XYZ file of C-alpha atoms in Angstrom:
755
model
C 42.372 115.191 -70.931
C 39.213 114.006 -69.052
C 40.594 114.742 -65.616
C 41.580 118.282 -66.566
C 38.241 118.982 -68.250
C 36.419 117.663 -65.110
C 38.797 119.810 -62.925
C 37.697 122.942 -64.866
C 34.024 121.983 -64.872
C 33.956 121.179 -61.139
C 35.813 124.249 -60.139
C 33.700 126.506 -62.337
C 30.504 125.097 -60.851
C 31.836 125.523 -57.295
C 32.773 129.220 -57.965
C 29.376 130.031 -59.403
C 27.130 127.760 -57.475
C 23.852 129.726 -57.666
C 24.150 130.113 -61.438
C 24.400 126.301 -61.795
C 21.713 125.504 -59.256
C 19.333 127.906 -61.045
C 20.147 126.252 -64.369
C 19.242 122.818 -62.880
C 16.104 124.299 -61.310
C 14.977 125.639 -64.632
C 15.761 122.395 -66.385
C 13.684 120.489 -63.781
C 10.818 122.888 -64.052
C 10.801 122.765 -67.824
C 11.018 118.896 -67.794
C 7.995 118.625 -65.401
C 6.004 121.172 -67.462
C 6.821 119.210 -70.673
C 5.756 115.989 -69.016
C 2.477 117.493 -67.962
C 1.797 119.125 -71.362
C 3.212 116.544 -73.741
C 3.897 113.456 -71.728
C 2.435 110.111 -72.717
C 1.089 107.186 -70.828
C 3.311 104.235 -70.178
C 2.116 101.133 -71.949
C 3.177 97.486 -72.022
C 3.518 95.916 -75.395
C 4.748 92.395 -74.621
C 5.367 91.488 -78.230
C 8.258 91.290 -80.573
C 8.613 90.917 -84.341
C 8.735 87.417 -85.612
C 7.029 85.720 -82.741
C 4.046 83.462 -83.294
C 1.985 85.415 -80.820
C 2.675 88.618 -82.786
C 1.472 86.902 -85.973
C -1.708 85.916 -84.212
C -2.151 89.580 -83.059
C -1.642 90.762 -86.541
C -4.357 88.414 -87.844
C -6.839 89.453 -85.071
C -6.247 93.122 -85.853
C -6.762 92.484 -89.525
C -10.029 90.846 -88.770
C -11.197 93.738 -86.618
C -12.881 91.434 -84.038
C -12.105 93.847 -81.188
C -10.129 91.080 -79.452
C -6.978 92.906 -80.107
C -8.137 95.667 -77.650
C -7.984 95.897 -73.842
C -10.156 93.678 -71.680
C -11.403 93.572 -68.158
C -13.554 91.134 -66.235
C -16.079 91.769 -63.446
C -16.623 88.860 -61.257
C -19.648 88.542 -59.036
C -21.084 86.185 -56.406
C -24.048 86.553 -54.082
C -22.917 88.026 -50.663
C -24.671 85.440 -48.533
C -22.742 82.579 -50.075
C -25.930 80.395 -50.250
C -27.961 82.123 -52.940
C -27.398 81.098 -56.598
C -27.815 83.086 -59.681
C -30.908 81.127 -60.661
C -32.675 83.063 -57.864
C -34.660 85.898 -59.319
C -33.203 88.598 -57.064
C -29.564 87.545 -57.728
C -30.254 87.236 -61.515
C -31.806 90.797 -61.473
C -28.719 92.232 -59.730
C -26.478 90.422 -62.195
C -28.465 91.888 -65.156
C -28.161 95.400 -63.729
C -24.387 94.908 -63.168
C -23.897 93.923 -66.774
C -26.100 96.805 -67.972
C -24.183 99.316 -65.923
C -20.802 98.150 -67.133
C -21.867 98.235 -70.751
C -22.761 101.946 -70.415
C -19.335 102.972 -69.339
C -17.360 105.188 -71.794
C -15.280 103.286 -74.467
C -16.810 99.908 -73.693
C -17.330 98.113 -76.943
C -19.363 95.249 -75.586
C -19.765 92.864 -72.588
C -20.768 89.208 -72.187
C -24.139 88.558 -70.723
C -24.125 85.844 -68.032
C -27.719 86.511 -67.112
C -28.665 85.905 -70.729
C -26.619 82.733 -70.816
C -28.553 81.540 -67.809
C -31.823 82.158 -69.608
C -30.588 80.198 -72.541
C -29.897 77.160 -70.355
C -27.481 75.968 -67.742
C -25.328 73.878 -70.002
C -24.830 76.748 -72.469
C -23.964 79.126 -69.632
C -21.294 76.692 -68.245
C -19.801 76.148 -71.795
C -19.650 79.798 -72.397
C -17.527 80.219 -69.210
C -19.957 82.907 -67.926
C -21.561 81.209 -64.948
C -19.953 78.467 -62.879
C -21.362 75.011 -62.812
C -22.782 75.467 -59.314
C -24.430 78.693 -60.340
C -22.646 80.859 -57.639
C -20.029 82.781 -59.614
C -20.625 84.852 -62.827
C -18.173 86.743 -65.065
C -18.909 89.830 -67.077
C -16.221 90.052 -69.702
C -15.654 93.687 -70.901
C -14.183 94.574 -74.247
C -12.403 97.851 -74.744
C -10.651 99.295 -77.830
C -6.893 99.411 -78.335
C -4.901 100.806 -75.495
C -3.949 103.967 -77.421
C -7.557 105.036 -77.260
C -7.840 104.539 -73.473
C -6.426 106.184 -70.302
C -6.374 105.747 -66.612
C -9.742 107.406 -66.464
C -11.379 104.384 -68.055
C -9.936 102.231 -65.184
C -11.063 104.740 -62.609
C -14.626 104.661 -64.081
C -14.789 100.952 -63.801
C -13.478 100.886 -60.226
C -15.892 103.633 -59.111
C -18.731 101.767 -60.639
C -17.827 98.646 -58.700
C -17.546 100.668 -55.425
C -21.035 102.108 -56.035
C -22.665 98.909 -57.012
C -21.143 96.943 -54.060
C -23.286 99.266 -51.766
C -26.497 98.957 -53.888
C -26.550 95.281 -54.957
C -26.527 92.059 -52.907
C -23.328 91.001 -54.715
C -19.666 90.647 -53.909
C -17.946 92.280 -56.895
C -14.285 91.925 -57.864
C -12.381 93.030 -60.959
C -9.348 92.193 -62.957
C -8.055 91.916 -66.612
C -5.275 93.662 -68.555
C -6.952 97.107 -68.177
C -5.775 96.955 -64.559
C -2.295 95.863 -65.655
C -1.989 98.645 -68.171
C -3.356 101.504 -66.128
C -2.832 100.687 -62.337
C -0.366 103.084 -60.749
C 2.935 101.247 -60.659
C 4.657 100.505 -57.281
C 7.378 102.917 -56.364
C 6.065 106.128 -54.659
C 6.259 104.879 -51.082
C 9.371 102.787 -51.881
C 11.146 105.810 -53.197
C 10.398 107.772 -50.012
C 11.525 104.897 -47.817
C 14.709 104.537 -49.807
C 15.576 108.276 -49.535
C 14.926 108.348 -45.801
C 17.090 105.216 -45.304
C 19.834 106.771 -47.470
C 19.650 109.999 -45.570
C 20.106 108.156 -42.251
C 23.168 106.222 -43.478
C 24.731 109.396 -44.943
C 24.243 111.241 -41.552
C 25.872 108.359 -39.710
C 28.680 108.320 -42.263
C 29.389 112.067 -42.208
C 28.000 113.289 -38.918
C 26.611 116.285 -40.687
C 23.108 117.246 -41.878
C 24.490 119.371 -44.601
C 26.755 116.749 -45.892
C 23.963 114.112 -45.780
C 21.448 116.439 -47.513
C 23.738 117.249 -50.563
C 23.698 113.736 -52.160
C 19.959 113.425 -51.502
C 19.232 116.834 -53.064
C 21.399 116.036 -56.072
C 19.590 112.630 -56.603
C 16.093 114.180 -56.289
C 16.990 116.843 -58.861
C 18.400 114.245 -61.265
C 15.428 111.821 -60.710
C 12.925 114.657 -61.325
C 14.442 115.489 -64.625
C 15.024 111.799 -65.629
C 11.496 110.611 -64.895
C 9.901 113.705 -66.490
C 12.038 113.003 -69.627
C 10.854 109.410 -69.617
C 7.260 110.609 -69.531
C 7.895 112.824 -72.641
C 9.458 109.845 -74.351
C 6.305 107.799 -73.711
C 4.491 110.283 -76.093
C 6.519 109.037 -79.128
C 7.009 105.352 -78.177
C 5.645 102.662 -75.821
C 7.628 103.012 -72.593
C 6.927 99.953 -70.435
C 5.129 100.572 -67.085
C 8.156 99.118 -65.110
C 10.485 101.728 -66.575
C 9.647 104.560 -64.146
C 9.821 102.257 -61.084
C 13.119 100.711 -62.362
C 14.468 104.117 -63.336
C 13.704 105.453 -59.850
C 15.350 102.462 -58.270
C 18.561 102.638 -60.270
C 18.560 106.442 -60.483
C 18.364 106.925 -56.739
C 20.993 104.243 -56.122
C 23.652 105.474 -58.524
C 22.822 109.106 -57.912
C 23.467 108.996 -54.187
C 26.426 106.617 -54.700
C 28.108 108.992 -57.247
C 27.587 111.905 -55.050
C 28.979 110.042 -52.081
C 32.212 109.350 -54.027
C 32.754 112.944 -54.990
C 31.700 114.336 -51.607
C 34.017 111.992 -49.781
C 37.011 113.173 -51.898
C 35.941 116.747 -51.437
C 36.085 116.396 -47.640
C 39.512 114.804 -47.905
C 40.770 117.857 -49.770
C 39.091 120.306 -47.248
C 40.841 118.350 -44.487
C 44.201 119.011 -46.182
C 43.406 122.773 -45.992
C 42.333 123.456 -49.644
C 39.995 126.221 -50.573
C 36.467 124.813 -51.053
C 36.341 125.821 -54.707
C 39.677 124.192 -55.400
C 38.692 121.051 -53.306
C 35.438 120.725 -55.308
C 37.343 120.905 -58.585
C 39.920 118.320 -57.550
C 37.138 116.050 -56.194
C 35.371 116.096 -59.525
C 38.710 115.541 -61.376
C 39.630 112.461 -59.244
C 36.413 110.847 -57.990
C 34.334 112.259 -60.827
C 36.440 110.521 -63.446
C 35.489 107.058 -62.222
C 31.925 108.210 -61.813
C 31.968 109.062 -65.589
C 33.365 105.766 -66.638
C 31.160 103.773 -64.153
C 28.075 105.604 -65.442
C 29.220 104.912 -69.017
C 29.594 101.211 -68.166
C 26.026 101.197 -66.742
C 24.635 102.797 -69.861
C 26.544 100.531 -72.227
C 25.399 97.403 -70.383
C 21.726 98.534 -70.290
C 21.731 99.545 -73.937
C 23.047 96.123 -74.734
C 19.431 94.964 -74.219
C 18.861 95.811 -77.863
C 20.439 92.576 -78.897
C 17.372 90.739 -77.480
C 15.206 92.265 -80.328
C 12.409 92.738 -77.979
C 11.169 96.357 -78.410
C 9.706 97.003 -74.969
C 13.023 95.919 -73.360
C 15.049 98.081 -75.677
C 12.808 101.149 -74.967
C 12.881 100.329 -71.245
C 16.684 100.181 -71.369
C 16.899 103.519 -73.082
C 14.576 105.173 -70.605
C 16.613 103.819 -67.596
C 19.896 104.907 -69.371
C 18.556 108.402 -69.705
C 18.173 108.510 -65.868
C 21.679 107.282 -65.279
C 23.252 109.792 -67.805
C 21.378 112.610 -65.984
C 22.673 111.375 -62.665
C 26.265 111.351 -64.051
C 25.839 114.869 -65.424
C 24.431 116.106 -62.019
C 27.437 114.545 -60.226
C 29.923 116.608 -62.107
C 27.933 119.874 -62.326
C 25.177 120.231 -59.746
C 26.983 118.546 -56.901
C 30.171 120.723 -57.108
C 27.808 123.676 -57.161
C 26.289 122.441 -53.883
C 29.781 121.925 -52.493
C 30.757 125.416 -53.421
C 27.588 126.908 -51.846
C 28.221 124.882 -48.688
C 31.735 126.231 -48.329
C 34.051 125.100 -45.446
C 31.083 123.817 -43.359
C 31.514 120.397 -44.974
C 34.889 119.952 -43.313
C 33.405 119.443 -39.888
C 30.555 117.599 -38.262
C 27.458 119.553 -37.382
C 26.160 120.106 -33.833
C 24.157 116.939 -33.803
C 27.015 115.000 -35.328
C 29.404 116.264 -32.648
C 26.935 115.247 -30.013
C 26.697 111.814 -31.438
C 30.482 111.594 -31.532
C 30.445 111.691 -27.629
C 28.472 108.459 -27.516
C 29.099 104.889 -28.664
C 26.921 105.633 -31.823
C 29.256 108.574 -32.548
C 32.281 106.361 -32.403
C 30.651 104.081 -34.962
C 29.952 107.151 -37.125
C 33.632 108.210 -36.839
C 34.823 104.751 -37.866
C 32.549 104.927 -40.910
C 33.531 108.448 -41.807
C 34.735 108.189 -45.368
C 36.352 111.506 -45.226
C 38.016 111.549 -41.824
C 41.306 112.364 -43.322
C 43.678 110.865 -45.863
C 44.725 107.850 -43.857
C 42.711 104.744 -44.258
C 40.855 103.333 -41.213
C 43.112 101.042 -39.153
C 40.537 98.351 -39.082
C 40.086 98.107 -42.762
C 43.793 98.323 -43.326
C 44.428 95.396 -41.027
C 41.689 93.392 -42.715
C 42.927 94.084 -46.229
C 46.505 93.302 -45.124
C 45.339 90.073 -43.563
C 43.604 89.038 -46.736
C 46.668 89.907 -48.745
C 48.853 87.790 -46.509
C 46.638 84.762 -46.983
C 45.331 85.232 -50.584
C 44.827 81.541 -51.602
C 42.386 80.450 -48.845
C 40.431 83.595 -48.993
C 40.168 83.486 -52.780
C 39.021 79.835 -52.784
C 36.680 80.269 -49.869
C 34.980 83.351 -51.266
C 34.732 81.824 -54.740
C 33.316 78.595 -53.352
C 30.652 80.528 -51.377
C 29.483 82.419 -54.432
C 29.529 79.283 -56.578
C 27.311 77.510 -54.026
C 24.894 80.477 -53.960
C 24.755 80.268 -57.766
C 23.761 76.598 -57.884
C 19.904 77.220 -57.635
C 20.262 78.993 -61.032
C 20.116 75.430 -62.519
C 16.450 75.392 -61.587
C 15.694 78.774 -63.060
C 12.141 78.865 -64.692
C 10.998 82.003 -66.420
C 7.323 82.848 -66.840
C 4.772 85.447 -65.930
C 3.550 85.868 -62.344
C -0.260 86.216 -62.803
C -2.802 87.991 -60.535
C -2.638 84.987 -58.291
C 0.663 86.159 -56.937
C -0.733 89.511 -55.879
C -1.629 90.197 -52.205
C -5.240 89.270 -51.148
C -5.853 92.956 -50.448
C -5.978 93.567 -54.230
C -9.299 93.182 -56.101
C -7.395 91.574 -58.990
C -6.273 88.783 -56.803
C -9.756 88.182 -55.363
C -11.184 88.165 -58.863
C -8.585 85.732 -59.933
C -9.393 83.399 -57.047
C -13.101 83.435 -57.737
C -12.653 82.717 -61.421
C -10.202 79.770 -60.672
C -12.669 78.439 -58.074
C -15.643 78.686 -60.436
C -14.214 77.783 -63.822
C -10.703 76.325 -63.279
C -7.326 78.109 -63.155
C -6.907 78.245 -66.956
C -9.795 80.575 -67.330
C -7.640 83.420 -65.965
C -5.316 83.007 -68.925
C -7.158 82.250 -72.167
C -5.316 81.632 -75.394
C -6.466 83.235 -78.558
C -5.987 81.112 -81.734
C -6.238 83.241 -84.970
C -6.755 81.214 -88.162
C -6.885 82.180 -91.762
C -8.776 79.274 -93.591
C -8.097 80.616 -97.093
C -8.397 77.772 -99.638
C -9.474 75.218 -97.059
C -13.122 75.797 -95.839
C -13.178 72.559 -93.717
C -10.033 73.436 -91.744
C -11.914 75.264 -89.008
C -13.975 72.178 -87.950
C -10.724 70.086 -87.875
C -8.971 72.852 -85.916
C -11.686 73.121 -83.235
C -11.933 69.393 -82.835
C -8.140 68.923 -82.552
C -7.691 71.832 -80.020
C -10.632 70.680 -77.895
C -9.123 67.111 -77.828
C -5.833 68.296 -76.521
C -5.282 67.268 -72.878
C -4.019 70.721 -71.882
C -7.259 72.454 -72.989
C -10.272 72.573 -70.724
C -12.825 74.180 -73.077
C -13.148 76.068 -76.408
C -15.525 79.068 -76.796
C -17.632 79.401 -79.994
C -15.594 80.280 -83.052
C -15.971 83.921 -84.239
C -15.541 84.404 -88.027
C -15.127 87.799 -89.612
C -17.225 87.968 -92.744
C -15.077 90.421 -94.504
C -11.751 88.675 -94.161
C -12.769 85.133 -93.315
C -10.346 85.115 -90.416
C -11.499 83.032 -87.405
C -10.710 83.452 -83.768
C -10.938 80.722 -81.142
C -10.685 81.569 -77.507
C -9.535 78.418 -75.685
C -9.029 77.924 -71.902
C -6.140 75.758 -70.736
C -6.449 73.430 -67.782
C -3.679 75.195 -65.884
C -2.938 78.730 -64.676
C -1.131 81.229 -66.850
C 2.164 81.008 -64.811
C 2.145 77.149 -64.738
C 4.886 75.475 -66.764
C 2.280 73.152 -68.048
C 0.573 76.074 -69.790
C 3.750 76.848 -71.711
C 4.037 73.182 -72.694
C 0.409 73.312 -73.949
C 1.241 76.386 -76.061
C 4.294 74.683 -77.494
C 2.280 71.452 -78.245
C -0.426 73.396 -79.969
C 2.085 75.074 -82.249
C 4.304 72.125 -83.052
C 1.786 69.310 -83.147
C -1.915 70.087 -82.788
C -2.226 73.012 -85.258
C 0.102 71.695 -87.996
C -1.720 68.293 -87.867
C -5.223 69.877 -88.196
C -4.143 72.194 -90.960
C -2.029 69.851 -92.984
C -0.084 71.101 -96.015
C -2.850 73.435 -97.402
C -2.700 77.220 -97.671
C -4.425 77.830 -94.308
C -2.527 78.994 -91.391
C -3.146 79.425 -87.581
C -1.227 81.106 -84.747
C -1.588 80.985 -80.982
C -1.781 84.390 -79.273
C -3.017 85.915 -76.095
C -1.208 87.442 -73.110
C -0.001 84.043 -71.779
C 1.308 83.097 -75.186
C 3.044 86.485 -75.703
C 4.931 86.341 -72.396
C 5.919 82.694 -73.119
C 7.208 83.766 -76.496
C 9.183 86.681 -75.005
C 10.591 84.492 -72.388
C 11.827 81.964 -74.950
C 13.375 84.796 -77.072
C 15.200 86.389 -74.111
C 16.406 82.956 -73.078
C 17.812 82.368 -76.529
C 19.420 85.777 -76.866
C 20.837 85.821 -73.263
C 24.212 84.228 -74.230
C 24.704 86.626 -77.125
C 23.739 89.584 -74.859
C 26.058 88.399 -72.082
C 28.898 88.047 -74.567
C 28.310 91.550 -75.888
C 28.173 93.221 -72.481
C 31.362 91.372 -71.299
C 33.213 92.369 -74.425
C 32.233 96.062 -74.246
C 32.900 96.294 -70.538
C 36.221 94.516 -70.937
C 37.282 96.957 -73.571
C 36.166 99.992 -71.572
C 37.990 98.960 -68.509
C 41.129 98.114 -70.466
C 40.960 101.729 -71.872
C 40.608 103.071 -68.305
C 43.275 101.013 -66.555
C 45.748 100.224 -69.400
C 45.749 96.570 -68.321
C 44.605 93.252 -69.633
C 44.300 91.260 -66.409
C 42.521 93.919 -64.299
C 39.519 94.082 -66.663
C 39.493 90.266 -67.112
C 39.385 89.723 -63.417
C 36.698 92.332 -62.964
C 34.512 90.614 -65.488
C 34.950 87.220 -63.897
C 34.287 88.453 -60.366
C 31.200 90.389 -61.495
C 29.882 87.299 -63.159
C 30.190 85.477 -59.820
C 28.275 88.076 -57.825
C 25.502 88.275 -60.459
C 25.228 84.475 -60.555
C 24.920 84.336 -56.792
C 22.108 86.985 -56.905
C 20.267 84.838 -59.558
C 20.594 81.904 -57.329
C 19.120 83.648 -54.318
C 16.239 84.908 -56.409
C 15.388 81.373 -57.512
C 15.573 80.142 -53.919
C 13.251 83.019 -52.650
C 10.723 83.318 -55.604
C 10.548 79.773 -56.966
C 11.283 77.796 -53.786
C 9.727 80.127 -51.341
C 12.683 80.418 -48.969
C 12.146 83.545 -46.941
C 9.465 84.831 -49.248
C 7.204 85.950 -46.358
C 9.895 88.356 -45.299
C 9.136 90.488 -48.383
C 5.378 89.848 -48.485
C 5.498 87.106 -51.146
C 2.281 85.099 -50.698
C 3.015 82.357 -53.265
C 5.884 81.008 -55.246
C 6.159 82.435 -58.767
C 8.476 81.965 -61.770
C 11.050 84.591 -62.583
C 9.559 87.102 -64.862
C 10.881 86.259 -68.389
C 12.600 89.576 -69.120
C 14.028 90.175 -65.600
C 17.189 87.992 -65.903
C 18.422 89.980 -68.855
C 17.497 93.398 -67.351
C 19.161 92.448 -64.062
C 22.342 91.312 -65.742
C 22.567 94.603 -67.709
C 22.019 96.738 -64.601
C 24.007 94.606 -62.076
C 27.029 94.386 -64.344
C 26.971 98.029 -64.859
C 26.480 98.844 -61.092
C 29.113 96.388 -59.973
C 31.570 98.132 -62.282
C 30.846 101.347 -60.247
C 32.652 99.948 -57.314
C 35.289 98.273 -59.488
C 36.190 101.524 -61.266
C 36.164 103.569 -57.999
C 38.253 100.930 -56.058
C 40.787 100.179 -58.902
C 41.225 103.849 -59.744
C 42.428 104.459 -56.163
C 44.605 101.284 -56.333
C 46.051 102.566 -59.583
C 46.799 106.047 -58.125
C 48.641 104.347 -55.253
C 50.573 102.061 -57.621
C 51.568 105.085 -59.822
C 52.651 106.857 -56.629
C 54.585 104.065 -55.055
C 55.423 101.500 -57.770
C 54.754 98.745 -55.241
C 51.723 96.409 -56.021
C 51.256 95.155 -52.419
C 51.235 98.618 -50.853
C 48.932 99.866 -53.623
C 46.398 97.123 -52.832
C 46.439 97.704 -49.161
C 46.333 101.379 -49.375
C 43.967 101.709 -52.313
C 41.409 99.172 -51.065
C 41.458 100.286 -47.417
C 41.137 103.959 -48.511
C 37.999 103.214 -50.509
C 36.520 100.455 -48.198
C 34.564 102.830 -46.028
C 33.170 104.766 -48.979
C 32.224 101.545 -50.746
C 30.642 100.237 -47.630
C 28.553 103.284 -47.149
C 27.575 103.482 -50.744
C 26.553 99.808 -50.705
C 24.487 100.303 -47.610
C 22.753 103.129 -49.316
C 22.101 101.299 -52.507
C 20.937 98.062 -50.707
C 18.576 100.204 -48.551
C 17.133 101.857 -51.672
C 16.678 98.591 -53.530
C 15.266 96.654 -50.508
C 12.627 99.443 -50.115
C 11.299 98.284 -53.467
C 11.454 94.623 -52.558
C 8.462 95.018 -50.289
C 6.221 96.489 -52.997
C 2.964 94.651 -54.014
C 3.971 93.696 -57.446
C 6.185 90.511 -57.796
C 8.180 91.981 -60.675
C 9.100 94.954 -58.617
C 10.012 92.557 -55.691
C 12.349 90.657 -57.992
C 14.086 93.853 -59.281
C 14.526 95.125 -55.677
C 15.757 91.953 -54.145
C 17.953 90.896 -57.027
C 19.638 94.337 -57.163
C 19.990 94.530 -53.271
C 21.500 90.978 -53.066
C 24.020 91.533 -55.914
C 25.199 94.915 -54.578
C 25.593 93.501 -50.983
C 27.610 90.511 -52.162
C 29.705 92.656 -54.585
C 30.639 95.195 -51.954
C 31.509 92.656 -49.360
C 32.585 89.318 -50.580
C 33.961 90.552 -53.934
C 35.449 93.971 -53.264
C 36.741 93.275 -49.725
C 37.908 89.669 -50.172
C 38.223 88.456 -53.736
C 39.666 91.670 -55.208
C 42.575 92.097 -52.791
C 43.169 88.327 -52.812
C 43.286 87.860 -56.568
C 45.282 91.153 -57.051
C 47.868 89.874 -54.560
C 48.173 86.596 -56.302
C 48.559 88.353 -59.714
C 51.268 90.702 -58.430
C 52.734 93.339 -60.738
C 51.110 91.447 -63.698
C 47.886 93.149 -62.724
C 49.116 96.120 -64.733
C 50.697 94.117 -67.626
C 49.810 95.414 -71.042
C 51.541 94.253 -74.262
C 53.434 96.983 -75.958
C 51.650 96.570 -79.318
C 48.285 96.861 -77.581
C 49.346 99.957 -75.519
C 50.155 101.617 -78.818
C 46.802 100.697 -80.314
C 44.583 101.848 -77.408
C 43.437 105.527 -77.543
C 44.317 108.053 -74.925
C 42.701 111.229 -73.825
C 38.995 111.390 -73.355
C 38.688 107.625 -73.387
C 42.072 106.183 -72.522
C 44.058 107.310 -69.550
C 47.322 109.068 -69.342
C 48.014 109.239 -65.616
C 46.004 112.454 -65.236
C 44.597 111.231 -61.889
C 48.086 111.511 -60.403
C 48.715 114.783 -62.285
C 45.515 116.379 -60.948
C 46.540 115.666 -57.316
C 50.052 116.851 -57.851
C 51.562 113.300 -57.516
C 54.224 112.207 -59.916
C 53.446 109.074 -61.757
C 55.659 106.045 -61.986
C 56.020 103.864 -65.146
C 53.331 101.307 -65.851
C 54.206 97.727 -66.403
C 54.191 97.457 -70.248
C 55.468 94.399 -72.089
C 58.602 95.599 -73.981
């Protein structure tokens, strides 16, 4: 029986706390040492098998042109704003800049804007190296494959720029995918802000520094082991750069939440007069069981990303799932050890907490205290009772509100926020603006067409002419032909920016119309690649696979909840209500990021499309996290139903008993996620705001209004389960057999099973 196993595990950890804490300390130390000694570098590989952009990348790699490697661009303009690069002094400075960049380690080659000027103004403009007005020049830098590079290469380029800015009369800015690959991801400051906010909420909830510190300590331990494990995983596969940030975000949120659930139960048992060791064991047996199932639901949902068949999403999901699993393990081993070490001190507020309780702020803390005894707060009890007495208007009103918030999803547009969406304080943004000003916005996102002209020697001329004639293409660079393989590469510059919908339309038109017409029915072939094309392809694939993914996650979650609660309608209702909260979160994201509503509040300087892979990632994480509250709340409702046999009483008692805990947990998770919403990177902002919004909606509108209203309307049929299905469902470690009630010494009453 799972509850009995957790009871023994929790009690044992509480009786031998220092042994368990030492084991975790050793595990964390070994994980960090392994990460330092064997850890790999996170890398973004925005490709997937079968995509046209992947076929283009394969051809480019076969040709060995070097264009399959990393790139950077150094953008320069005279500092006085009036001098042009046809001035001897400015041209000499530009030549030195290009020469110094070319000498950097691992640089395969650079463009030569000064040489292009010497060859003639028209040639320079066509080559995209010097702007038409002669004021902006670009040094394009070619590096080898990412596997041969490290953050030291980026540091060397940045340090060179800092030095030359002081020595040359040039304004120098830098960008390119070298920055994207090796810039430190957002998250360090956000993690600290989130932890401090969580600590403040926990202190107000418990009135005790010790009680507030335990969930934080457990989460930090778990996050250390999880992120270090993720770093080791990066040694054997490409772990995307967003995975540590997302892992930290989700890990802190669920870790502190899980610890809060167990700690609140522990304090309840201490208030009843139980020994701390026994209280810890019972807390893990009761609250720990929903934690295990909630964590399992999160992991199942995230691992469902594999159905997208996009490798970097699958690996990112695995990495985040590892962090969640470690947090679950810490909740049922490390936390009870902390509880055992703390002893009876957790049963009472600390000196500062008692001082606060003499003031108005203290009265607020007492009302929020999730462990102030076994009786639910009178305010929550009155509210849930009120909703239960008027279930129809509350159900319709709450559902209508969420559906209204979901409406903006109809305008959802996926894409890739480019460097133009970064703050002006970033050199990548300033370089982007200079390039767009001098050469047009499409120069920031060139497309690379790879062509194999085998059997049709005249196809390249037709191809270049057809591509240049397309209205979405501003210019075509000279064709590069590999002599050994005959493979040709064309770098083409769209008229629109990488994140513009028109660019995606241009890519689609090239593939479906321009290239097939130019090639004809011969043996030659051509494919469109480049970063913009890769992200467009990934976006299309995730959009196509999203319905399959959603169906898979819903089915797995429904089955898991049915095993937990031995009911058909409870998991069905949970699935539908979670869909409503996630849809509302999507709608708010569209309103903020695409429409710009309130974007300034989170530092968003320009509207951007939703990053192509984020909707699927968010669905996986949010569906799993929303199940945390569902499992925790319904487990308590089910306990009350088994104890009383009365559905109405079970709803009021169960929801009101968990309302304070869920509110505190939601505040913590929202605080953690919002701390990431103010990061510089738009993708991190989307993850943070989307997660925070969904959790807030789920813990308020859904759990405190829709759940009691719909459960009241369903009555005793909430727990209906056909007899034939009851016989088929497993019991024990996966299914339930009323061990919650057994573990607390309360006799269960019969479930409603269709006879």
